[in-house]
Short mmCIF file of C-alpha atoms and ligand atoms in Angstrom, two decimals:
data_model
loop_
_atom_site.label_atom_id
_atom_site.label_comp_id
_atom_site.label_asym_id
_atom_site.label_seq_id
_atom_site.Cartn_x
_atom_site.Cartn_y
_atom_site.Cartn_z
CA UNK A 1 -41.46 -263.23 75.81
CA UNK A 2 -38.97 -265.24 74.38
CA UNK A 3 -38.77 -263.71 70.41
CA UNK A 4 -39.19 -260.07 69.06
CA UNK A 5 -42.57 -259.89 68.25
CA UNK A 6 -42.70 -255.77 67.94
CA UNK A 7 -42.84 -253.92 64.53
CA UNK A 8 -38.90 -251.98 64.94
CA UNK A 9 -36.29 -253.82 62.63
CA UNK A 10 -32.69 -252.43 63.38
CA UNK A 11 -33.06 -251.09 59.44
CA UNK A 12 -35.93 -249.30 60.63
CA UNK A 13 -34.79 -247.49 63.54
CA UNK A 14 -31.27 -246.46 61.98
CA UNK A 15 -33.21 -244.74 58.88
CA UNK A 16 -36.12 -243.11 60.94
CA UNK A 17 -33.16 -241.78 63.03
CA UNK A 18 -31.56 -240.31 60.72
CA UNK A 19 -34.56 -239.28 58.39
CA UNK A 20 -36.05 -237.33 61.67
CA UNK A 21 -32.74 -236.44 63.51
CA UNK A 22 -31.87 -238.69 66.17
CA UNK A 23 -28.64 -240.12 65.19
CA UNK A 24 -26.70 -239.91 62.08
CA UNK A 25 -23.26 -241.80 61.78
CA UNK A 26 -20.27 -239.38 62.87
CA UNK A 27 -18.11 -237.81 60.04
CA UNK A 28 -20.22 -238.76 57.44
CA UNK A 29 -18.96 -236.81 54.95
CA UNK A 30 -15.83 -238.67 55.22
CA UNK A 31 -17.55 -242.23 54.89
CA UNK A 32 -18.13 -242.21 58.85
CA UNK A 33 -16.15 -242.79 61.80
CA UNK A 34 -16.84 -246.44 63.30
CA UNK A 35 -17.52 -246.84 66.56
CA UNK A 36 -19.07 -242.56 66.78
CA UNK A 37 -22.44 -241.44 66.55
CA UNK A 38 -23.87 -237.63 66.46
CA UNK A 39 -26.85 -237.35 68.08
CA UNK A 40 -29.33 -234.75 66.31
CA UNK A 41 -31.62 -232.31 66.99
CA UNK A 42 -34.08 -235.03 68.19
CA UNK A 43 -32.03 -237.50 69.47
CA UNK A 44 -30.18 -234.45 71.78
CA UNK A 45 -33.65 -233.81 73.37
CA UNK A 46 -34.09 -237.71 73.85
CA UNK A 47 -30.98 -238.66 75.31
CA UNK A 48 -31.19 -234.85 78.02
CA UNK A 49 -34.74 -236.17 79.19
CA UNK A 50 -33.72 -239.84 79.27
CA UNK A 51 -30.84 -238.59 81.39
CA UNK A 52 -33.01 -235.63 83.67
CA UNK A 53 -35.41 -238.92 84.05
CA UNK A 54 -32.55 -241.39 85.60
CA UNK A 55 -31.10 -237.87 87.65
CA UNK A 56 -34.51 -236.86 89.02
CA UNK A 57 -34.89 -240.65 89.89
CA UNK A 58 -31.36 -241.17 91.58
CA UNK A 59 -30.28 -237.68 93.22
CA UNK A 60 -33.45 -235.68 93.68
CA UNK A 61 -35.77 -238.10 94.72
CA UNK A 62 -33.02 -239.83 97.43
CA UNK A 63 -31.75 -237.47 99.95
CA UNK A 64 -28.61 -239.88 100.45
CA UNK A 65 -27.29 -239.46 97.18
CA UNK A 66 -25.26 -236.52 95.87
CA UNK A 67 -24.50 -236.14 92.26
CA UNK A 68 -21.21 -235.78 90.58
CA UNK A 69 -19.18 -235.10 87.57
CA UNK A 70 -15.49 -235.63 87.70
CA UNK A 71 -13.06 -235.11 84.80
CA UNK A 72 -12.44 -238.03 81.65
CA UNK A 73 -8.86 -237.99 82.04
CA UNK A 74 -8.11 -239.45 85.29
CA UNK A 75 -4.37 -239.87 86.70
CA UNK A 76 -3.13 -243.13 85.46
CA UNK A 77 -2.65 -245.08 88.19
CA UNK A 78 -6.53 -245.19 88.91
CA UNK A 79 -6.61 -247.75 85.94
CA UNK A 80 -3.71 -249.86 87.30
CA UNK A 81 -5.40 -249.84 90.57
CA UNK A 82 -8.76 -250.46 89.42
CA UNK A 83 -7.44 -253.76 87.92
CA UNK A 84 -8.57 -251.90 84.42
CA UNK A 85 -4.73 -252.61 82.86
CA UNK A 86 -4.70 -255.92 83.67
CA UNK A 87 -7.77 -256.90 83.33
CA UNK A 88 -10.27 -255.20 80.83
CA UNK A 89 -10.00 -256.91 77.81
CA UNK A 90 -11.69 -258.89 74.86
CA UNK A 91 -9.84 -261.57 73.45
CA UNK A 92 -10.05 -260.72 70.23
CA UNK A 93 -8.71 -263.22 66.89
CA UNK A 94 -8.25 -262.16 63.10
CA UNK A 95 -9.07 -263.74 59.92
CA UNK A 96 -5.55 -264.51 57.49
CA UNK A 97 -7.63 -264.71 54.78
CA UNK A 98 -10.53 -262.08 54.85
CA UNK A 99 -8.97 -260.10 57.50
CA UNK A 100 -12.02 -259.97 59.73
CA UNK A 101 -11.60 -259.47 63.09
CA UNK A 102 -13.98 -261.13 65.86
CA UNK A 103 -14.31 -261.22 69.60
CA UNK A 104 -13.38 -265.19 70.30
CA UNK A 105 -16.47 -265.13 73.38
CA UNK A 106 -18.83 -264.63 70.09
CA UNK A 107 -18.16 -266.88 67.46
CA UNK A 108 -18.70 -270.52 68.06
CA UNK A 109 -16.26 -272.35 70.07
CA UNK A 110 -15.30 -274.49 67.25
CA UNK A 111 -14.25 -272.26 65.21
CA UNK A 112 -11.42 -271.56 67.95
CA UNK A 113 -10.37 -274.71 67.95
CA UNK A 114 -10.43 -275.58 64.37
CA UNK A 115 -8.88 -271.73 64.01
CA UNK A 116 -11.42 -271.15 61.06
CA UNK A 117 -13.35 -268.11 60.05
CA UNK A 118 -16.95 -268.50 60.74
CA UNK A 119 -17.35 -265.74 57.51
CA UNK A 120 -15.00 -267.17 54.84
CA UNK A 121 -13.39 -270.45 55.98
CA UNK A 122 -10.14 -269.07 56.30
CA UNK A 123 -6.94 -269.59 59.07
CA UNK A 124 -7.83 -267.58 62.26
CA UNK A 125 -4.96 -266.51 64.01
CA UNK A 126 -4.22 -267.47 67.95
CA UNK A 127 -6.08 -265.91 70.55
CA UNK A 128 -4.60 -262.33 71.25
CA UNK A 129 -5.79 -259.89 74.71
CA UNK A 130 -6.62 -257.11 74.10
CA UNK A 131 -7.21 -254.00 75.90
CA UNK A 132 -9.86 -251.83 75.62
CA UNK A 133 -8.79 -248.61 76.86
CA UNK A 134 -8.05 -245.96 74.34
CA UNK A 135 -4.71 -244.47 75.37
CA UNK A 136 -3.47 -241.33 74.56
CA UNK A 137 -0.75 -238.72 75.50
CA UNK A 138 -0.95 -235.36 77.97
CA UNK A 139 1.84 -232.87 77.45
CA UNK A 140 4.13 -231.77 74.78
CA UNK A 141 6.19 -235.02 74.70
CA UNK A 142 4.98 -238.11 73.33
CA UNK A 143 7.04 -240.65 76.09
CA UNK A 144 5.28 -243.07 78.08
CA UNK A 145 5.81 -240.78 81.05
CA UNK A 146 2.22 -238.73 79.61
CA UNK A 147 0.21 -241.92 78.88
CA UNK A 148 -3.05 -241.27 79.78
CA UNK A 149 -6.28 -243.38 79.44
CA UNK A 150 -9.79 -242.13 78.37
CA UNK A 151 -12.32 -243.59 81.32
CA UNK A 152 -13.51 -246.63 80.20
CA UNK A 153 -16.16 -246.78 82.71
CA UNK A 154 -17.40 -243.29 84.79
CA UNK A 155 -17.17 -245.50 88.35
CA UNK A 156 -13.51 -244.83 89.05
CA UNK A 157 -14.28 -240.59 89.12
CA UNK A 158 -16.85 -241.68 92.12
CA UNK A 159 -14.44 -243.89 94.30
CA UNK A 160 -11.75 -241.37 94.03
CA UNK A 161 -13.77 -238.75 95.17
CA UNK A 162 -15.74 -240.65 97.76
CA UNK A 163 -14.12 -238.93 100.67
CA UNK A 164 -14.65 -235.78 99.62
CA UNK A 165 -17.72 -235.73 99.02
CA UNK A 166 -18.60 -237.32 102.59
CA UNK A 167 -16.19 -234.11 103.93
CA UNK A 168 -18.13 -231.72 101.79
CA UNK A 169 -21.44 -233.09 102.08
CA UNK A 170 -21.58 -234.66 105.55
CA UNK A 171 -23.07 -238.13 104.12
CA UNK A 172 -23.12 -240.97 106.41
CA UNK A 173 -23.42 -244.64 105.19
CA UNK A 174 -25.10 -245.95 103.49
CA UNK A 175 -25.23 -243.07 101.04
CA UNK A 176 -24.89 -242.90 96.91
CA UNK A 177 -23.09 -240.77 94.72
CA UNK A 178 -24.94 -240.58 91.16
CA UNK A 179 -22.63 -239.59 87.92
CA UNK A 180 -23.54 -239.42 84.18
CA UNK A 181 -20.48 -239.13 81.92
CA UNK A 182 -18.81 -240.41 78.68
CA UNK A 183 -16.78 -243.11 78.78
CA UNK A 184 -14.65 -244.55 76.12
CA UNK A 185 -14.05 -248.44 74.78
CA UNK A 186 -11.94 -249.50 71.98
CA UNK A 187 -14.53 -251.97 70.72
CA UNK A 188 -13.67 -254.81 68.71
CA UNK A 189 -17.03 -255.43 67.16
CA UNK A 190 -19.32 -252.58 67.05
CA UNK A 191 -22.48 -253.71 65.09
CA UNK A 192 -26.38 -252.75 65.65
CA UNK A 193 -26.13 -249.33 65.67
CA UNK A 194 -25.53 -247.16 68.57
CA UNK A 195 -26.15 -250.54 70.63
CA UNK A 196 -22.35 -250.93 70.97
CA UNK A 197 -20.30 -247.83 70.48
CA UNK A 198 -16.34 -246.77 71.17
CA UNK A 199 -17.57 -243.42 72.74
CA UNK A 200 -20.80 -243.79 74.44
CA UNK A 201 -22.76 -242.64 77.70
CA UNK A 202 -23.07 -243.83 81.44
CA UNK A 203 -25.39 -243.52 84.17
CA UNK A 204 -23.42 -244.71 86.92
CA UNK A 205 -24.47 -244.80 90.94
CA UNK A 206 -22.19 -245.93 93.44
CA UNK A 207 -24.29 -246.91 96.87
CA UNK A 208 -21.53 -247.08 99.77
CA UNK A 209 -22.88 -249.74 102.82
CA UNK A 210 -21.42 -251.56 105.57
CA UNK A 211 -19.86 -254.58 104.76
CA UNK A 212 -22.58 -257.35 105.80
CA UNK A 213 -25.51 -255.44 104.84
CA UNK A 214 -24.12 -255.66 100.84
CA UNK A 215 -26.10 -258.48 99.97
CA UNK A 216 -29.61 -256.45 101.83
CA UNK A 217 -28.49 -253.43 99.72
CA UNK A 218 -27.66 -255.14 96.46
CA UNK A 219 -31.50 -256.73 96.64
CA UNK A 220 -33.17 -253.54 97.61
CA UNK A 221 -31.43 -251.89 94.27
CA UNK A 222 -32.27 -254.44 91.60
CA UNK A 223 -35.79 -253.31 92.72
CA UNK A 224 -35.00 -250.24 92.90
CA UNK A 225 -33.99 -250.31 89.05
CA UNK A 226 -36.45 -252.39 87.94
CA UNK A 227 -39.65 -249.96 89.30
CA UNK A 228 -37.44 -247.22 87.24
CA UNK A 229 -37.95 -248.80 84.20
CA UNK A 230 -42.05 -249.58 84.88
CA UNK A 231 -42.32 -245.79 85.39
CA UNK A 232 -41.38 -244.61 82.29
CA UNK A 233 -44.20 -246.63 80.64
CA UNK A 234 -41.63 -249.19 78.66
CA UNK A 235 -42.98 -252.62 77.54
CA UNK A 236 -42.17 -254.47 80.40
CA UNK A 237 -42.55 -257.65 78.79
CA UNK A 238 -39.68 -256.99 77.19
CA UNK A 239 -37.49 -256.74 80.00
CA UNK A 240 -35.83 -259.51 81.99
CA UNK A 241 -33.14 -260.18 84.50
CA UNK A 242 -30.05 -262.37 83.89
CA UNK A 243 -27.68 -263.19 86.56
CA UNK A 244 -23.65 -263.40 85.48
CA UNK A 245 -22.29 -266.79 85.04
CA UNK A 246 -19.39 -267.29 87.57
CA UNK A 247 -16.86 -267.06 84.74
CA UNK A 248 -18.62 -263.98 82.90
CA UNK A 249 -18.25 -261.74 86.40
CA UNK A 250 -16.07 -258.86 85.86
CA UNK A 251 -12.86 -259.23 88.28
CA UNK A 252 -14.23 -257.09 91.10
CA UNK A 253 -17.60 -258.63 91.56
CA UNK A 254 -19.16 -260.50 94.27
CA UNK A 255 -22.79 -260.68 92.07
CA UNK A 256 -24.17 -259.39 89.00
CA UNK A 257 -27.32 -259.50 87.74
CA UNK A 258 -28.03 -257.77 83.95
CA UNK A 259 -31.49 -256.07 83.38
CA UNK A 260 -31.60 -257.29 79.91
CA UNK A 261 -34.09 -255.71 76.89
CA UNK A 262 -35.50 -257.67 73.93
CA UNK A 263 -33.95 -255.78 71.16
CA UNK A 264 -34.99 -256.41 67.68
CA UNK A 265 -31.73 -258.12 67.33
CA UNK A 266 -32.48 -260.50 70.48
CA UNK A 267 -31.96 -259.90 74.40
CA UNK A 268 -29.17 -257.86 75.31
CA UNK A 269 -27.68 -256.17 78.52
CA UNK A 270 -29.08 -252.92 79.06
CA UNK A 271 -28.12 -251.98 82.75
CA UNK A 272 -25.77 -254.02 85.29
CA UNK A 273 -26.56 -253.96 88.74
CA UNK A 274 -23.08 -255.30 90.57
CA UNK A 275 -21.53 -256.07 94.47
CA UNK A 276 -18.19 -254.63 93.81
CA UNK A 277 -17.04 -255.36 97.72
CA UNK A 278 -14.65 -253.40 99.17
CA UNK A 279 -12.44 -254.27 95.65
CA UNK A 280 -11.92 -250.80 94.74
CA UNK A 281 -11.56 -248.93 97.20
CA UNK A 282 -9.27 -251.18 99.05
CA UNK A 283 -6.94 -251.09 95.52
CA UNK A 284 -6.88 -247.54 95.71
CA UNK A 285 -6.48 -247.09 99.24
CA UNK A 286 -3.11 -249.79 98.06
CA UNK A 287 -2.23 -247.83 95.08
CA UNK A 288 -2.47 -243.75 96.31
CA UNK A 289 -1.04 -244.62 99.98
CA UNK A 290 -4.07 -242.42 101.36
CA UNK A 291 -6.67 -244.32 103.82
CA UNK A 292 -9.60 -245.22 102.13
CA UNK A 293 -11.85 -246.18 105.99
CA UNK A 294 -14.76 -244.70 106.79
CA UNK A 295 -15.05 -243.81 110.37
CA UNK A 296 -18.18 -244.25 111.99
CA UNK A 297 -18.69 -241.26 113.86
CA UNK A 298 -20.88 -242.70 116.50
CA UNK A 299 -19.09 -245.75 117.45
CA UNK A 300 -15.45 -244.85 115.82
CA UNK A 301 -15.77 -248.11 114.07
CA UNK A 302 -13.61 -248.30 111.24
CA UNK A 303 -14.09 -250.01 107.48
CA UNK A 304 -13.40 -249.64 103.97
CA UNK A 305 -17.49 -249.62 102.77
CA UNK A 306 -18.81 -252.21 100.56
CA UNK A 307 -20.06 -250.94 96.88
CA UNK A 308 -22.93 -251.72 95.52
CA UNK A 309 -23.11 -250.21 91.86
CA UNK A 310 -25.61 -250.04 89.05
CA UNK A 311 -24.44 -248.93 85.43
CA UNK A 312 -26.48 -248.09 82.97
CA UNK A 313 -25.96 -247.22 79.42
CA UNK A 314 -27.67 -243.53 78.14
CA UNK A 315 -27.05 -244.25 74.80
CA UNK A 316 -28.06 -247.93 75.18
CA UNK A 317 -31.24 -246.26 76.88
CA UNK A 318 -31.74 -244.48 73.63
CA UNK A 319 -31.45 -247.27 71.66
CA UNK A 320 -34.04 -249.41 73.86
CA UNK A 321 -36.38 -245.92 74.19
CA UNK A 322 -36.32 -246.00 70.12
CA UNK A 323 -36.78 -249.34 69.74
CA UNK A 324 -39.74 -249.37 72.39
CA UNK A 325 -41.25 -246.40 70.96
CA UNK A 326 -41.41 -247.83 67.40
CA UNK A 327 -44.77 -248.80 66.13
CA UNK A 328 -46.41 -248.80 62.67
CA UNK A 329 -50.14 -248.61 62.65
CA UNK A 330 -52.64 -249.42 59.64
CA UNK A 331 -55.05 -246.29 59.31
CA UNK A 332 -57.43 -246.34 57.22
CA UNK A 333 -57.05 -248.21 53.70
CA UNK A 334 -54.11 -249.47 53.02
CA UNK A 335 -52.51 -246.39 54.74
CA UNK A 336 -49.60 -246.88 57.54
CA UNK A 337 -48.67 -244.25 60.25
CA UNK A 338 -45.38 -244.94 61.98
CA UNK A 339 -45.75 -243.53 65.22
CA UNK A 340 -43.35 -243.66 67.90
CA UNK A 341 -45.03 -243.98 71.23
CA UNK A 342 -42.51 -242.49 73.54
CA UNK A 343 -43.88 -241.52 77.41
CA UNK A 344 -44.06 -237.45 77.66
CA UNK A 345 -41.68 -237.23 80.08
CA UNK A 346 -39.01 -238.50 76.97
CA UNK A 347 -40.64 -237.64 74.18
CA UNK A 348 -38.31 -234.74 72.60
CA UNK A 349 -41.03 -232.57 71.63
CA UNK A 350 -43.97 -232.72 74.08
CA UNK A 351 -46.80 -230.41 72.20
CA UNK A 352 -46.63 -229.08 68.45
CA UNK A 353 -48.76 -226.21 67.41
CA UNK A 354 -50.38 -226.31 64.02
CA UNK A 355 -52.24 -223.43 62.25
CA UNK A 356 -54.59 -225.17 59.89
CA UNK A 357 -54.11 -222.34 57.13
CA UNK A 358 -51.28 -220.22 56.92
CA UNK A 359 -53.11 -217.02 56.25
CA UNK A 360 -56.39 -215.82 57.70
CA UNK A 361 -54.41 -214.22 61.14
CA UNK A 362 -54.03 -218.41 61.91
CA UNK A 363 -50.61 -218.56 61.72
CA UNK A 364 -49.93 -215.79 63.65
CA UNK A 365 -52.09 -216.98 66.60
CA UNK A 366 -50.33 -220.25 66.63
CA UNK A 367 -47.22 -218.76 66.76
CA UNK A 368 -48.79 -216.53 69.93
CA UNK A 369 -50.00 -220.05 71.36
CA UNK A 370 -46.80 -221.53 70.96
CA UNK A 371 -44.88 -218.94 72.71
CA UNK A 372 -47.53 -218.91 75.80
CA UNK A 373 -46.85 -222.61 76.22
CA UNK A 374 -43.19 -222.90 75.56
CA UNK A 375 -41.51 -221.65 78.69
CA UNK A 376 -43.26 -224.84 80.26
CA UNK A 377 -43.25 -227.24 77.56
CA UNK A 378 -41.39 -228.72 75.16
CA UNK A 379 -42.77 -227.05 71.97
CA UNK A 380 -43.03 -227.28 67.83
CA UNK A 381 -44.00 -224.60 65.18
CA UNK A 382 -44.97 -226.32 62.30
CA UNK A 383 -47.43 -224.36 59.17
CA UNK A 384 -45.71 -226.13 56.20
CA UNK A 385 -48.18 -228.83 54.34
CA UNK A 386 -51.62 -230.35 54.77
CA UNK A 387 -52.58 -231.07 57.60
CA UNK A 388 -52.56 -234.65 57.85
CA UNK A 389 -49.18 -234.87 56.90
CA UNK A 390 -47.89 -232.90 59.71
CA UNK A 391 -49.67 -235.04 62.55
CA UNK A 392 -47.62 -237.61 60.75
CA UNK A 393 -44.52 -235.96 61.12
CA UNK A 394 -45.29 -235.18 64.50
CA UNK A 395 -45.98 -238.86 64.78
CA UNK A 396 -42.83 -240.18 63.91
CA UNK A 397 -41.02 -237.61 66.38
CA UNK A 398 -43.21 -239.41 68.91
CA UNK A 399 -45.08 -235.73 69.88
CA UNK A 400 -47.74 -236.79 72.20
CA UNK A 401 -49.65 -233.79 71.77
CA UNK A 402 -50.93 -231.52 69.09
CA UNK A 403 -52.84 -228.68 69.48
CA UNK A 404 -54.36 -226.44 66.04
CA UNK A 405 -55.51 -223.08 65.53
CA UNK A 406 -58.50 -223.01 62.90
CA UNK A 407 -61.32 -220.76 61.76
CA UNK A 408 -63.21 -221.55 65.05
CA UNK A 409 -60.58 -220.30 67.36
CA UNK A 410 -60.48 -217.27 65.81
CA UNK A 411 -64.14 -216.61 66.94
CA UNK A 412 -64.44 -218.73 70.27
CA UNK A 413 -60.56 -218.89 71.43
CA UNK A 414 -60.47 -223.13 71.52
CA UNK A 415 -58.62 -224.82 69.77
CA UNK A 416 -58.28 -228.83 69.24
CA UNK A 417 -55.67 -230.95 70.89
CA UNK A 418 -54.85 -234.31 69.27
CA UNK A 419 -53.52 -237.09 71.29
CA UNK A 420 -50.57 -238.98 69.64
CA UNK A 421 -51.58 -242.75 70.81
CA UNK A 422 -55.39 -242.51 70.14
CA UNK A 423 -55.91 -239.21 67.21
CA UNK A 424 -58.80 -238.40 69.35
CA UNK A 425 -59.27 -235.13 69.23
CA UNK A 426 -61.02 -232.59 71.43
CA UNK A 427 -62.02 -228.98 71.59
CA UNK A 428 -59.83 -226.67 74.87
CA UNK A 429 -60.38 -223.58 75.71
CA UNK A 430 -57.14 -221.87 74.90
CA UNK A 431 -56.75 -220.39 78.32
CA UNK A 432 -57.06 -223.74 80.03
CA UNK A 433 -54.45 -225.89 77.63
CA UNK A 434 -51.49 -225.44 79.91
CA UNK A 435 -53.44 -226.94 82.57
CA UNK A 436 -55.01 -229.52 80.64
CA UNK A 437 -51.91 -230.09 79.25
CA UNK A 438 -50.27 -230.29 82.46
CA UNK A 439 -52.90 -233.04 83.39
CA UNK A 440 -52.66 -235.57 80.22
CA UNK A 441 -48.55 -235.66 81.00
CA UNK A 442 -49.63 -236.65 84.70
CA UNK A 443 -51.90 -239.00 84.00
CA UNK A 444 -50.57 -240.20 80.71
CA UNK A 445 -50.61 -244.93 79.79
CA UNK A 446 -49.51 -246.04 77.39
CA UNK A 447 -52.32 -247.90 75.28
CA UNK A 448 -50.85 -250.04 73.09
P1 ATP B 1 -20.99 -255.70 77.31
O1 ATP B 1 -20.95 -257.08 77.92
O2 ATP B 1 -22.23 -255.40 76.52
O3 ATP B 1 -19.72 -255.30 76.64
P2 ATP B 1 -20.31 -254.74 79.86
O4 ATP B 1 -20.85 -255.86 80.71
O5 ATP B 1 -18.87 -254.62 79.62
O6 ATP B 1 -21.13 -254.68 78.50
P3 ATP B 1 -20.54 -252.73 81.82
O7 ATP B 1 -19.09 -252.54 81.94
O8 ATP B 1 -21.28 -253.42 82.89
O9 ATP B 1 -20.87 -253.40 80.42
O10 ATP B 1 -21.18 -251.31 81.52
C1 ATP B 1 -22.39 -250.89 82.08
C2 ATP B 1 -23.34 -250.40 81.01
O11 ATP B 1 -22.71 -249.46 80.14
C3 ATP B 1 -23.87 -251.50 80.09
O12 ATP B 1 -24.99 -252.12 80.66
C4 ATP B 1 -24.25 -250.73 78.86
O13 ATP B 1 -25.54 -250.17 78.97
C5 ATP B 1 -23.23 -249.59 78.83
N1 ATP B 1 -22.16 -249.89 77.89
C6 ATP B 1 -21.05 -250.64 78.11
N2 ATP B 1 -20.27 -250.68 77.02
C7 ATP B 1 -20.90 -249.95 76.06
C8 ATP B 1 -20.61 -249.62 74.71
N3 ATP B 1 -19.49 -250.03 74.14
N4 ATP B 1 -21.49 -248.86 74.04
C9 ATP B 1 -22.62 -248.42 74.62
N5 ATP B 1 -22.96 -248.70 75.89
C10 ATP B 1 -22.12 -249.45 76.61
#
């Protein structure tokens, strides 16, 4: 698919986010931080399952992977050795005239050379590096002596810690270690909502192999990530790979391909899967003065291990989960549902309970039904309205399931559960809905 084609425009998805509680713009009270986002009472639940998805997928589903979660602030020399104080920048240029500032890799190369401001006309300045990291100070004095960095990637807290974690945990290559943590980027240019943010999330695995069977590995994962994304029920036309020009590759990489989505602003870089050789861990071995080998144990054969690494945004997951959710539907005369079609093992809430009435003892045996079902499931409460109008609410939260109490359930104990994708509706016995619950999430496609 080469053009967005699907119903989400970026307007869309910022206002249904904040209308419903997925994001809202951080500090807004105070006109809003740039670069910060809050996620919301939605959005929370979104982001934990998109996250207990990618964990389930990476730790508990390998049994040579071990999870991890080291600490933000990292000594300083990590970023020195990891080449990120040399090398992690944007070159970045600002307007004389308008004062805009741009990332010179995105504006059109002739408005380098000319120096002139693609938004006004005016003199751009020369082209400035500049470094991404957010530095800040640890300590009572502010001297350079306490300069620390926020991470600007989570990868460094793995490679650090790699030895440890084959003492504690006994792993033998070629083993993983799996890490999901903020990390921190003084963006230049932070447009399309959470797409690009200056504190944002990572899903980070580093897989540690022999050096010569890199390239094997570094095939077997780009399938590996690919199948991840097919499982959760995504629009898979809408995914693509793009392999790094030699000139785009960050400074440690041997290949890097990009699993890229079709956002409604055009295909962008969603996940990297990278061959970082033996780069970092032969820097750090360099820069800490501690030996950075792995020993086999059977042959006493000696090598710094190969990484092979794939990095995923969570927020940018969010963003592409929202996006690929989206969907307006006509039903009925001139009557739209927006309806977001998330997969049940995202979707924040994954059954509402609706009394049709308030009154009549309904209410109250929702409220029972909801608290048999909510120590498995992911539940709602909702009485206030008509009826119609609170599918559609549950709708937009992208609630597969709803399940309401009326008149007949008082006299036959069924009730009906409504199915997001379809508003079929059927009648369950309300001792078997946790099972047949249970059963739709299992066998749950996507129709449309
Ligand atoms: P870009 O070219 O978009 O700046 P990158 O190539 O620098 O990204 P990586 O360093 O490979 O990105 O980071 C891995 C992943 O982390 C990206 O695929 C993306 O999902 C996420 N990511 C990186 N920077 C940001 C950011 N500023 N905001 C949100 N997510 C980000």
């Amino acid at each position: 698919m080469e053009e967005y084609q699907g119903k989400a425009t970026m307007e869309k998805i910022t206002s249904l986010s904040k209308r419903r509680g997925f994001v809202y713009q951080s500090s807004e009270i105070y006109g809003g931080q740039n670069g910060a986002w809050d996620y919301g009472p939605l959005g929370v639940e979104l982001k934990n399952r998109l996250a207990q998805c990618w964990w389930k997928e990476m730790t508990q589903l390998h049994d040579d992977i071990a999870g991890l979660d080291a600490a933000i602030l990292m000594h300083p020399r990590t970023w020195e050795a990891s080449g990120h104080v040399e090398n992690f920048t944007d070159p970045l240029v600002d307007c004389k005239k308008c004062k805009s500032r741009f990332r010179a890799d995105q504006i059109p190369e002739e408005n380098i050379t000319e120096k002139k401001c693609p938004d006004c006309g005016g003199e751009l300045t020369d082209v400035r590096k500049f470094n991404l990291m957010f530095k800040t100070q640890i300590g009572a004095a502010e001297d350079t002596a306490n300069l620390i960095y926020l991470r600007p990637e989570t990868a460094q807290g793995i490679y650090v810690n790699y030895k440890n974690v084959i003492q504690s945990n006994r792993m033998k290559i070629p083993f993983g270690i799996a890490q999901i943590g903020k990390a921190f980027r003084n963006e230049i240019v932070t447009r399309n909502f959470i797409f690009r943010s200056c504190e944002f999330e990572q899903m980070e695995m580093q897989y540690f192999v022999k050096p010569g069977t890199d390239v094997e590995w570094y095939n077997e994962w780009k399938k590996r990530r690919w199948s991840y994304y097919e499982k959760l029920g995504l629009k898979m036309d809408h995914f693509r790979w793009r392999q790094h020009e030699k000139d785009e590759m960050a400074h440690y990489a041997k290949e890097a391909w990009d699993i890229e989505y079709l956002f409604p602003m055009g295909w962008r870089e969603l996940e990297g899967i990278h061959n970082r050789t033996d780069y970092d861990l032969k820097r750090h071995s360099e820069y800490s003065g501690k030996d950075m080998q792995y020993i086999e144990q059977e042959t006493n054969e000696r090598y710094i291990p190969y990484i092979v690494e794939t990095s995923a945004g969570l927020t940018r997951n969010l963003l592409m989960a929202l996006c690929d959710a989206y969907d307006e539907e006509t039903v009925g005369e001139g009557d739209v549902r927006t309806v977001m079609r998330f997969h049940p093992a995202i979707a924040p809430i994954t059954v509402a309970v609706l009394p049709l009435m308030k009154k009549d003892g309904l209410a109250e045996m929702a409220e029972e039904i909801r608290k048999e079902l909510m120590g498995d499931f992911a539940t709602d409460y909702d009485h206030g309205g008509a009826i119609g109008r609170r599918y559609r609410r549950q709708d937009e939260a992208g609630t597969p399931f709803c399940v309401t109490v009326d008149y007949e359930s008082k006299e036959d104990n069924t009730v009906t559960l409504r199915f997001r994708d379809s508003m079929e509706q059927v009648r369950v016995k309300r001792d078997e809905l946790s099972e047949r619950l249970r059963k739709e999430i299992k066998n749950y496609k996507r129709i449309l």
